[in-house]
XYZ file of N, CA and C in Angstrom:
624
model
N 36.857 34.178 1.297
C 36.530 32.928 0.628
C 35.601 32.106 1.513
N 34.663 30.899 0.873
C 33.700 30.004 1.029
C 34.653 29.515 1.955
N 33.941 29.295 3.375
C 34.805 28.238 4.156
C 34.774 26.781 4.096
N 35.665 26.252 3.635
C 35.473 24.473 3.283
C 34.772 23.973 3.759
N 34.920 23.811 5.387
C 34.213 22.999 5.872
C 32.625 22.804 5.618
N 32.100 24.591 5.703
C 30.724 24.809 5.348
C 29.935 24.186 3.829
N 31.273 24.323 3.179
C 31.117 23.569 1.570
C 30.688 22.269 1.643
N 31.342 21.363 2.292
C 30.985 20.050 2.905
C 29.764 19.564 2.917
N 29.625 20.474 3.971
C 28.601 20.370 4.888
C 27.660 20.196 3.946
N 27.224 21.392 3.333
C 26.561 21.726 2.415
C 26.182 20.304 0.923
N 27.286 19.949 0.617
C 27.479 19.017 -0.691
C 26.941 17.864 0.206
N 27.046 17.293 1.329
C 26.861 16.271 2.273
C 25.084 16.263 2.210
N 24.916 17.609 2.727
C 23.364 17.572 2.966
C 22.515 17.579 1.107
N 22.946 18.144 0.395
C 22.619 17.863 -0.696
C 22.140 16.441 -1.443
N 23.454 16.043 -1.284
C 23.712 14.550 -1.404
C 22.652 13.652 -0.795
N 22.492 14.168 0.708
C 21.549 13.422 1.420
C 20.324 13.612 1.080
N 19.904 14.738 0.924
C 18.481 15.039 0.094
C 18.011 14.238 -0.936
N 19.056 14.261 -2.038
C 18.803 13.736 -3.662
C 19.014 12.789 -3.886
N 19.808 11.860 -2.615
C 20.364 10.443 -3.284
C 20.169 9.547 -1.680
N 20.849 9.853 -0.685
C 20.701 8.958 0.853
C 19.539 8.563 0.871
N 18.635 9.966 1.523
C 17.612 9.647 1.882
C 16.622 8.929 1.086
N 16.164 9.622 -0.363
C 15.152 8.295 -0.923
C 15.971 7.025 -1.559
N 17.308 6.779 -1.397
C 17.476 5.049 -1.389
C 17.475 4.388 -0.312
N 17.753 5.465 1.207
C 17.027 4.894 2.400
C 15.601 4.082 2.755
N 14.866 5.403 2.174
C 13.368 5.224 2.340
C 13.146 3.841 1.270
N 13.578 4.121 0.001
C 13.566 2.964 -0.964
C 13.568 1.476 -0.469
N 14.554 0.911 0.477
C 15.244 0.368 0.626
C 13.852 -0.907 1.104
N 12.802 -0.816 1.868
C 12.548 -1.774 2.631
C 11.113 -1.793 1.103
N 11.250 -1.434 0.228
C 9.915 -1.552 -0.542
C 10.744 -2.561 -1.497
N 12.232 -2.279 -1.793
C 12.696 -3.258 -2.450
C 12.889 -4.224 -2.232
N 13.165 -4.483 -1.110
C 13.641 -6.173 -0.063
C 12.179 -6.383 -0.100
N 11.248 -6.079 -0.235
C 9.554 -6.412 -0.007
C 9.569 -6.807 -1.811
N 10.168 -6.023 -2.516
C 9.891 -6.660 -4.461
C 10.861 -7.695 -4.145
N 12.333 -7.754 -3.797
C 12.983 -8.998 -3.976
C 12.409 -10.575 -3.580
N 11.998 -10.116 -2.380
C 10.764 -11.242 -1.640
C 9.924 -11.534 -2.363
N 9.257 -11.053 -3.178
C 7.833 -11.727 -4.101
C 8.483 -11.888 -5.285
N 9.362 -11.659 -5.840
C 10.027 -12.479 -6.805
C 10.813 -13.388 -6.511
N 11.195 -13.832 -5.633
C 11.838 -14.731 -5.154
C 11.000 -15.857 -5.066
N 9.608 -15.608 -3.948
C 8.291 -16.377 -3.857
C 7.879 -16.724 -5.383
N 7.491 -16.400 -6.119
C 7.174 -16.270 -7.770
C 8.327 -17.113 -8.694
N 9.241 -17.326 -8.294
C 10.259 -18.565 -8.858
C 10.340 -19.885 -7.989
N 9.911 -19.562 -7.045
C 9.684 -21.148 -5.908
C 7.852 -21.704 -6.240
N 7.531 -20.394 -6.459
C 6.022 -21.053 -6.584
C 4.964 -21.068 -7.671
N 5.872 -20.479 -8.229
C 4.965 -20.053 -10.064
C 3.658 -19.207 -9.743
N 3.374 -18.547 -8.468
C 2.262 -17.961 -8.198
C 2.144 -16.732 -8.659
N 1.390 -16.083 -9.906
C 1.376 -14.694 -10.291
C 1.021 -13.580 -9.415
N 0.248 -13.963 -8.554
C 0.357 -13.214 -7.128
C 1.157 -12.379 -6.526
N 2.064 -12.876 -6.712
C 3.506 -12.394 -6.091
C 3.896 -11.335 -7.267
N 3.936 -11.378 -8.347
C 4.440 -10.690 -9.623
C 3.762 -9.266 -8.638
N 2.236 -9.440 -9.058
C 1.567 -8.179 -9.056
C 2.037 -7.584 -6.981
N 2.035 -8.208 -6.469
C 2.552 -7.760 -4.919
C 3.943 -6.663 -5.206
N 4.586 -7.923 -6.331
C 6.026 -7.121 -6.275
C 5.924 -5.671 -7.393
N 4.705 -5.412 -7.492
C 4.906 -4.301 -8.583
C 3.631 -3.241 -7.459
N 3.385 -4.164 -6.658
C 2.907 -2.997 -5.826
C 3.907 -2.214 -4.953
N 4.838 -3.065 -4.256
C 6.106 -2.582 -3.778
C 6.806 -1.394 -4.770
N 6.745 -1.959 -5.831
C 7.512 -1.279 -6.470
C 7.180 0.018 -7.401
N 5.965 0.044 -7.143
C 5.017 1.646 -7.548
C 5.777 2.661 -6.168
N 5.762 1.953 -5.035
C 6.294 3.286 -4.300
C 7.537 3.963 -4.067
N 8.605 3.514 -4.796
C 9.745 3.818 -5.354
C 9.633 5.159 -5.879
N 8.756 4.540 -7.148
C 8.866 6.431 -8.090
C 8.385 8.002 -7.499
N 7.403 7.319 -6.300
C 7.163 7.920 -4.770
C 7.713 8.822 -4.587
N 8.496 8.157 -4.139
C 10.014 8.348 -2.888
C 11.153 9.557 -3.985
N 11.270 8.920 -4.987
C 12.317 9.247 -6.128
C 11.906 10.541 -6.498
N 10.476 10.702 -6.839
C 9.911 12.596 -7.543
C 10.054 13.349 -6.372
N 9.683 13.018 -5.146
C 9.012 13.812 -4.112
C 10.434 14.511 -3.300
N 11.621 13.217 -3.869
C 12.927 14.097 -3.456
C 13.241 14.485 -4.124
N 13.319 14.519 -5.614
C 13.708 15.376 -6.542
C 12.709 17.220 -6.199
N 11.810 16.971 -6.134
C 11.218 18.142 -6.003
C 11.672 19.214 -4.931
N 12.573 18.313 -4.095
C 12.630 18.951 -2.999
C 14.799 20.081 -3.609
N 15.084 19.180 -4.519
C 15.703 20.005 -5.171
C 15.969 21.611 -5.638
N 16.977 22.079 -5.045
C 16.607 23.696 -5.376
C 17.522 24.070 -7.097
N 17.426 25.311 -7.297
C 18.212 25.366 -8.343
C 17.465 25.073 -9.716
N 16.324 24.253 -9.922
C 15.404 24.107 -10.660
C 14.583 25.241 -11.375
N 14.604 25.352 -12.511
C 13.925 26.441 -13.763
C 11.940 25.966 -13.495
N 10.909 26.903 -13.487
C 9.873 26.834 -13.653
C 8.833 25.743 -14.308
N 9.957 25.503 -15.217
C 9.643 24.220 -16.217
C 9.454 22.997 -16.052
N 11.229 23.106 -15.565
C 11.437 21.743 -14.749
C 10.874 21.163 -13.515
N 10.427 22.056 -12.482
C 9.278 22.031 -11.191
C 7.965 21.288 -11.707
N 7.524 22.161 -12.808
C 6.293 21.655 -13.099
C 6.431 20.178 -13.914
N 6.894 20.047 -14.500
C 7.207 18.371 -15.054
C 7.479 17.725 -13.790
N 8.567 17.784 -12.840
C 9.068 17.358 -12.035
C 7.424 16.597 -11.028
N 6.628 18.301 -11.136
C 5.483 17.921 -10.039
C 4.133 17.168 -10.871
N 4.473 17.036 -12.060
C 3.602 16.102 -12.518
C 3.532 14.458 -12.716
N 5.404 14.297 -12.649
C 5.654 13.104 -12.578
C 5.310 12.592 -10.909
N 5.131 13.305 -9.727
C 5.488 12.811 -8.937
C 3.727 13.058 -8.664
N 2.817 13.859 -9.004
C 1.267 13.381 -9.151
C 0.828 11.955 -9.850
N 1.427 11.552 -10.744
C 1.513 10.475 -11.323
C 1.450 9.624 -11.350
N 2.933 9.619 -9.928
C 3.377 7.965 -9.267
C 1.880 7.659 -8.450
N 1.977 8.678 -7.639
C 1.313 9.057 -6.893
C 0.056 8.416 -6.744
N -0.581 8.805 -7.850
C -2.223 8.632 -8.424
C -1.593 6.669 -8.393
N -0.933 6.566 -9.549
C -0.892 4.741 -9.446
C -0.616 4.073 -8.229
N 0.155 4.901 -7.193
C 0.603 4.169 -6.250
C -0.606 3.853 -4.805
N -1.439 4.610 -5.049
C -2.784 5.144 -4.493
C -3.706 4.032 -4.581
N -4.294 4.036 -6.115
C -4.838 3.125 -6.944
C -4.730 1.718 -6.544
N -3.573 1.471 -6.894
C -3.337 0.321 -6.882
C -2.922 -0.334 -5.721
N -2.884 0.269 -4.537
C -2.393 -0.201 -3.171
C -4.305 -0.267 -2.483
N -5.180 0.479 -3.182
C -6.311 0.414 -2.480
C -6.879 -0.745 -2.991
N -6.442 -1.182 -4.788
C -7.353 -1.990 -5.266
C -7.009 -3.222 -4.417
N -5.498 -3.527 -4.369
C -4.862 -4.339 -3.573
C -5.391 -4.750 -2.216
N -5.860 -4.044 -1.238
C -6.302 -4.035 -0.216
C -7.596 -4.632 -0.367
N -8.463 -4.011 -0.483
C -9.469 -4.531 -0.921
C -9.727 -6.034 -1.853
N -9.162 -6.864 -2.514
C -9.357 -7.948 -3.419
C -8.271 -8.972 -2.481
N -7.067 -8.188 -1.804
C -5.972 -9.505 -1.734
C -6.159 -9.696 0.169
N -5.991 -8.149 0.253
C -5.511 -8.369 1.785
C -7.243 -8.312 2.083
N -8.118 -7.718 1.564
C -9.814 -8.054 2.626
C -10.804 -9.059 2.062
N -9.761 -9.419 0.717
C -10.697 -10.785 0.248
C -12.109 -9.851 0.012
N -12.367 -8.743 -0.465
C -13.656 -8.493 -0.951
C -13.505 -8.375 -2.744
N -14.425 -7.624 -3.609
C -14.669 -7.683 -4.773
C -15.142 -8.933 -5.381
N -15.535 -10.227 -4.366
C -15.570 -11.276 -4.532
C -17.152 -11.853 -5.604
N -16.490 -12.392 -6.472
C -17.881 -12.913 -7.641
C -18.474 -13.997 -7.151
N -19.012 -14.128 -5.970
C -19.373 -15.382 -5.681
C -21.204 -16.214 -5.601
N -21.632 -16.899 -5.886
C -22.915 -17.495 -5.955
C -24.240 -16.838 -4.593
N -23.482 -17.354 -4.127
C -23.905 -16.894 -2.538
C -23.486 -15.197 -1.943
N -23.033 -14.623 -2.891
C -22.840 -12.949 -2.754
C -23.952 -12.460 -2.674
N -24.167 -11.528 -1.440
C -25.797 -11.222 -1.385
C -25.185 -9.734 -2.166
N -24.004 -9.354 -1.793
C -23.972 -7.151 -1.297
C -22.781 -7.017 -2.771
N -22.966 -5.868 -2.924
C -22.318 -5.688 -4.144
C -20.809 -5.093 -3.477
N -19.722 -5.968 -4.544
C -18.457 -5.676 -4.044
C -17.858 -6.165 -2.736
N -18.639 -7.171 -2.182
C -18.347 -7.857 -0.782
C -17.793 -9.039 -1.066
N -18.456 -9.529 -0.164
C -18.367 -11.658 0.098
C -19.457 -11.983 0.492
N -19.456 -13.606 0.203
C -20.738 -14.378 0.755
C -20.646 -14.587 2.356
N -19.449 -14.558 2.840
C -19.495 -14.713 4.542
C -19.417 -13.118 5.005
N -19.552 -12.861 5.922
C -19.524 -10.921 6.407
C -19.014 -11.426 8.072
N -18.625 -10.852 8.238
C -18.387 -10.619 9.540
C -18.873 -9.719 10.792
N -18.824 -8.758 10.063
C -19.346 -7.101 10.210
C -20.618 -7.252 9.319
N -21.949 -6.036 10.143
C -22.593 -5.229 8.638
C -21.653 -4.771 7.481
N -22.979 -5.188 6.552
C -22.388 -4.977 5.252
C -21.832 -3.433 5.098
N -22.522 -2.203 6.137
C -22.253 -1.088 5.718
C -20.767 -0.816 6.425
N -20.494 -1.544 7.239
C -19.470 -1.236 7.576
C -18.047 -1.625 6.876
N -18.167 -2.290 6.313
C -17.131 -2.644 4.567
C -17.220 -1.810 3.749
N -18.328 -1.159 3.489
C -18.364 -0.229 2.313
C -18.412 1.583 3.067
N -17.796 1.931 4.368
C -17.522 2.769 5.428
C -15.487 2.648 4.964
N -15.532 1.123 5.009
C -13.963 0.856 5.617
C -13.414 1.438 4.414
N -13.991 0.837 3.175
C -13.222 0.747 1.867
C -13.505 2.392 1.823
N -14.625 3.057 1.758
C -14.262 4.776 1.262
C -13.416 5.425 2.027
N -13.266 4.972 3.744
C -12.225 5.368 4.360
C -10.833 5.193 3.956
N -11.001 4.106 3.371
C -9.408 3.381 3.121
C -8.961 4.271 1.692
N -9.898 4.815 0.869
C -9.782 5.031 -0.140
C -9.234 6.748 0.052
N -9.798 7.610 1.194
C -9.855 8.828 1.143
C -8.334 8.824 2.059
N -7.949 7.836 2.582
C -7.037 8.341 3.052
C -5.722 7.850 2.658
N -5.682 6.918 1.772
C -4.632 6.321 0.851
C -4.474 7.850 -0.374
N -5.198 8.440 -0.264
C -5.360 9.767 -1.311
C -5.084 11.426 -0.485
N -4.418 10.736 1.050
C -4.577 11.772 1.948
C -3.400 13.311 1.260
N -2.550 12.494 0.109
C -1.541 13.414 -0.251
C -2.067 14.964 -1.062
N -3.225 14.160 -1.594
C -4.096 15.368 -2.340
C -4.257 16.956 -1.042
N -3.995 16.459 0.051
C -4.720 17.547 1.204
C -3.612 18.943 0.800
N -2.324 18.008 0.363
C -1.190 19.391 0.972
C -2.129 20.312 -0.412
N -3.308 20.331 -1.650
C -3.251 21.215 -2.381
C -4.306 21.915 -1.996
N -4.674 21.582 -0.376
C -5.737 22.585 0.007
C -5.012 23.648 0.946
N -5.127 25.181 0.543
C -4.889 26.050 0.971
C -4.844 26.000 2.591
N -5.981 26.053 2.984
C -6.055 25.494 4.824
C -5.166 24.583 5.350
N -5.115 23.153 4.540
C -4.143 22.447 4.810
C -2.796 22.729 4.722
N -2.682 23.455 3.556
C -1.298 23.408 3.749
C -0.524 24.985 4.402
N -0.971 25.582 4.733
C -0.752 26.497 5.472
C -0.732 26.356 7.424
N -0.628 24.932 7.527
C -0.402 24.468 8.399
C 0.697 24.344 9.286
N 1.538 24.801 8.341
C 3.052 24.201 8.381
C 3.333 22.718 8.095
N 4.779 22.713 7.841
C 5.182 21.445 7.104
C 5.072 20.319 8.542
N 5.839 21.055 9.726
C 5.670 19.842 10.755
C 4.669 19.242 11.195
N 3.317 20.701 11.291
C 1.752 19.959 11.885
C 1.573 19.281 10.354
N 1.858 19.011 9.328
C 1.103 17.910 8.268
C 1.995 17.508 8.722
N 3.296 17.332 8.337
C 3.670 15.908 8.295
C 2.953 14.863 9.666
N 2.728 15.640 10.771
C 2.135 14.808 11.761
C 0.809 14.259 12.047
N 0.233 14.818 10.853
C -1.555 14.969 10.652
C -1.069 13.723 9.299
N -0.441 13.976 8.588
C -0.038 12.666 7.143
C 0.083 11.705 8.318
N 0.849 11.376 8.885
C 1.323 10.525 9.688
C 0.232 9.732 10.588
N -0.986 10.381 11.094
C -1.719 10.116 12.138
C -2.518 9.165 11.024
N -3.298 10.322 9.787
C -3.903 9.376 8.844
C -3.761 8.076 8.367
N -2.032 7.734 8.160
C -1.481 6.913 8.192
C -1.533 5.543 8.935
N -1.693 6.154 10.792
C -2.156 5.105 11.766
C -2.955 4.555 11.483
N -4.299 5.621 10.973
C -5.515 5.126 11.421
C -6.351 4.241 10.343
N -5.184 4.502 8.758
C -5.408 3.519 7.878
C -5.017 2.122 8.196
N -3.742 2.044 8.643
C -3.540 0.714 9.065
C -3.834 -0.061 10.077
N -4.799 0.833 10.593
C -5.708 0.238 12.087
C -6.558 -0.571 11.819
N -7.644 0.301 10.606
C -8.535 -0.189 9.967
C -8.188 -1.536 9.025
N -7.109 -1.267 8.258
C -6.438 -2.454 7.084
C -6.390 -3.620 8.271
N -5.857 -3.613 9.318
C -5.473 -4.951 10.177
C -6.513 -5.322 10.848
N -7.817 -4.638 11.240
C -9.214 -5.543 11.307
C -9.918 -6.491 10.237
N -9.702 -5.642 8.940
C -10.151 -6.671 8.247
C -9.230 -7.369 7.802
N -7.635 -7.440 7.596
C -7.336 -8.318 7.193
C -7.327 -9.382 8.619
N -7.187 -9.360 9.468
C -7.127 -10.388 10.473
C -8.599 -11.162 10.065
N -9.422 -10.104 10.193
C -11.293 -10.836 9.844
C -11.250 -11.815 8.251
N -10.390 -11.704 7.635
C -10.305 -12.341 6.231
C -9.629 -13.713 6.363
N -8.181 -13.229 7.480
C -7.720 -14.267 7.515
C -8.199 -15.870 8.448
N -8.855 -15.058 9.642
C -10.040 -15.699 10.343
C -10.671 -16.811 9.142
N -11.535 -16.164 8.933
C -12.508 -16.937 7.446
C -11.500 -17.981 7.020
N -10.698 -17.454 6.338
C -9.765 -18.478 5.127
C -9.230 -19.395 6.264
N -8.886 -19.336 7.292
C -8.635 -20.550 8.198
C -9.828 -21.242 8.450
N -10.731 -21.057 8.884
C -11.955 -21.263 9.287
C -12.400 -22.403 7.923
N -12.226 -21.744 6.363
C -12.765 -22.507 5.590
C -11.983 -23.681 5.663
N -10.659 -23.258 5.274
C -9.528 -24.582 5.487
C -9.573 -25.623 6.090
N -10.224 -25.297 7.546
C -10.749 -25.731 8.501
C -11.517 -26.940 8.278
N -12.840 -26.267 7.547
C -13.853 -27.113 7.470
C -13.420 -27.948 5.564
N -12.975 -27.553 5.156
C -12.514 -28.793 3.767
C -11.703 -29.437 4.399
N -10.866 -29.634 5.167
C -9.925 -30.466 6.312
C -10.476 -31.525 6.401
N -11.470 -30.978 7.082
C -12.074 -31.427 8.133
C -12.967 -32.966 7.520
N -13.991 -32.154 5.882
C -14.758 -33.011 5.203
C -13.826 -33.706 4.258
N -12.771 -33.627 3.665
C -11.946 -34.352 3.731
C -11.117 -35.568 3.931
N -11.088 -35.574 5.744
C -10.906 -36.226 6.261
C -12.091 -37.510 6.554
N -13.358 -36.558 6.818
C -14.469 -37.679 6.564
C -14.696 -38.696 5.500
N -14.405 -38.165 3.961
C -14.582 -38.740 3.014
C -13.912 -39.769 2.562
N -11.827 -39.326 2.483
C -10.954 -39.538 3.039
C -9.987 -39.819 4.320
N -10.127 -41.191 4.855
C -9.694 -41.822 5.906
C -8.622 -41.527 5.869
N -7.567 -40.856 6.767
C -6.286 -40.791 6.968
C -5.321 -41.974 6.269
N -6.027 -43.572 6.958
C -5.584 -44.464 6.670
C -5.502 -44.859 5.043
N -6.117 -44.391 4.084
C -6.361 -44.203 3.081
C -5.639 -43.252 2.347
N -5.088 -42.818 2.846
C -4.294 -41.872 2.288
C -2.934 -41.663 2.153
N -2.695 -42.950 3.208
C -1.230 -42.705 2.968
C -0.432 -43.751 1.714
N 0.391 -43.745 1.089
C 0.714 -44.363 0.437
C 1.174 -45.982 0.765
């Protein structure tokens, strides 16, 4: 007979596969949706809605990619399984790049004084180097597409996962130059309406 303990073991690690681990992983994308809905009832800002549905695209992520990892599964069910989780995938991609680009780099901007297409009227950087960042940002927010290249994925699972992982760095290396460079600006402007403001508007004048 099956030795119990090994049974355990077994139902334990299962368990952990199909249910621990992606409500683990889950866990900090939801406290990130609870937070912008929370923000979004204190501040009526729709902002927050769409933040919290960016959080919350990477859920269905997390949810296919462990299901897939499921054994015991009919031919059928794999392939549905691996289409739902291309799916999330593709939206969660999408919409975390469009995100980046419009919220966190302040570009796509319609503005008077817009010289470059898809930029801003202030630059920080050459213009080519925004439109470098964003195809970078774009090819590697899409880095999941690699495991369906033969070369790639014959890598083994540990050298990708550590090559996914590196890509990973070097996206958010890039994301935190320009968002720091965005946030620069938006202080900077703040700055100066403060500032004229204050000229126009005397402190003393202002108070009640």
């Amino acid at each position: 007979s099956k030795n119990p303990l090994l049974s355990n073991s077994e139902a334990f690690e299962d368990c952990y596969r199909s249910f621990l681990a992606p409500l683990v992983m889950s866990m900090p994308y939801i406290f990130r949706f609870r937070q912008c809905i929370t923000r979004f009832l204190v501040t009526n800002d729709w902002t927050n809605i769409l933040n919290a549905i960016k959080y919350m695209s990477s859920v269905p992520v997390i949810i296919t990619a462990a299901s897939l990892r499921e054994e015991g599964k009919t031919e059928s069910e794999r392939i549905f399984q691996e289409k739902l989780w291309i799916i999330s995938v593709i939206v969660n991609s999408i919409y975390g790049f469009v995100w980046d680009c419009i919220f966190d780099w302040g570009l796509w901007q319609n503005e008077k004084k817009q010289k470059y297409l898809f930029l801003r009227s202030k630059l920080s950087f050459p213009p080519y180097i925004y439109y470098l960042a964003m195809f970078i940002n774009l090819i590697l927010r899409f880095s999941w597409t690699f495991s369906f290249v033969t070369a790639f994925a014959s890598l083994g699972r540990a050298c990708s996962l550590f090559l996914y992982e590196l890509f990973e760095i070097v996206r958010r290396c890039i994301w935190i130059v320009f968002r720091m460079e965005w946030e620069n600006l938006s202080l900077s402007k703040s700055k100066a309406i403060h500032q004229t403001s204050s000229i126009i508007y005397p402190s003393s004048s202002l108070e009640p």
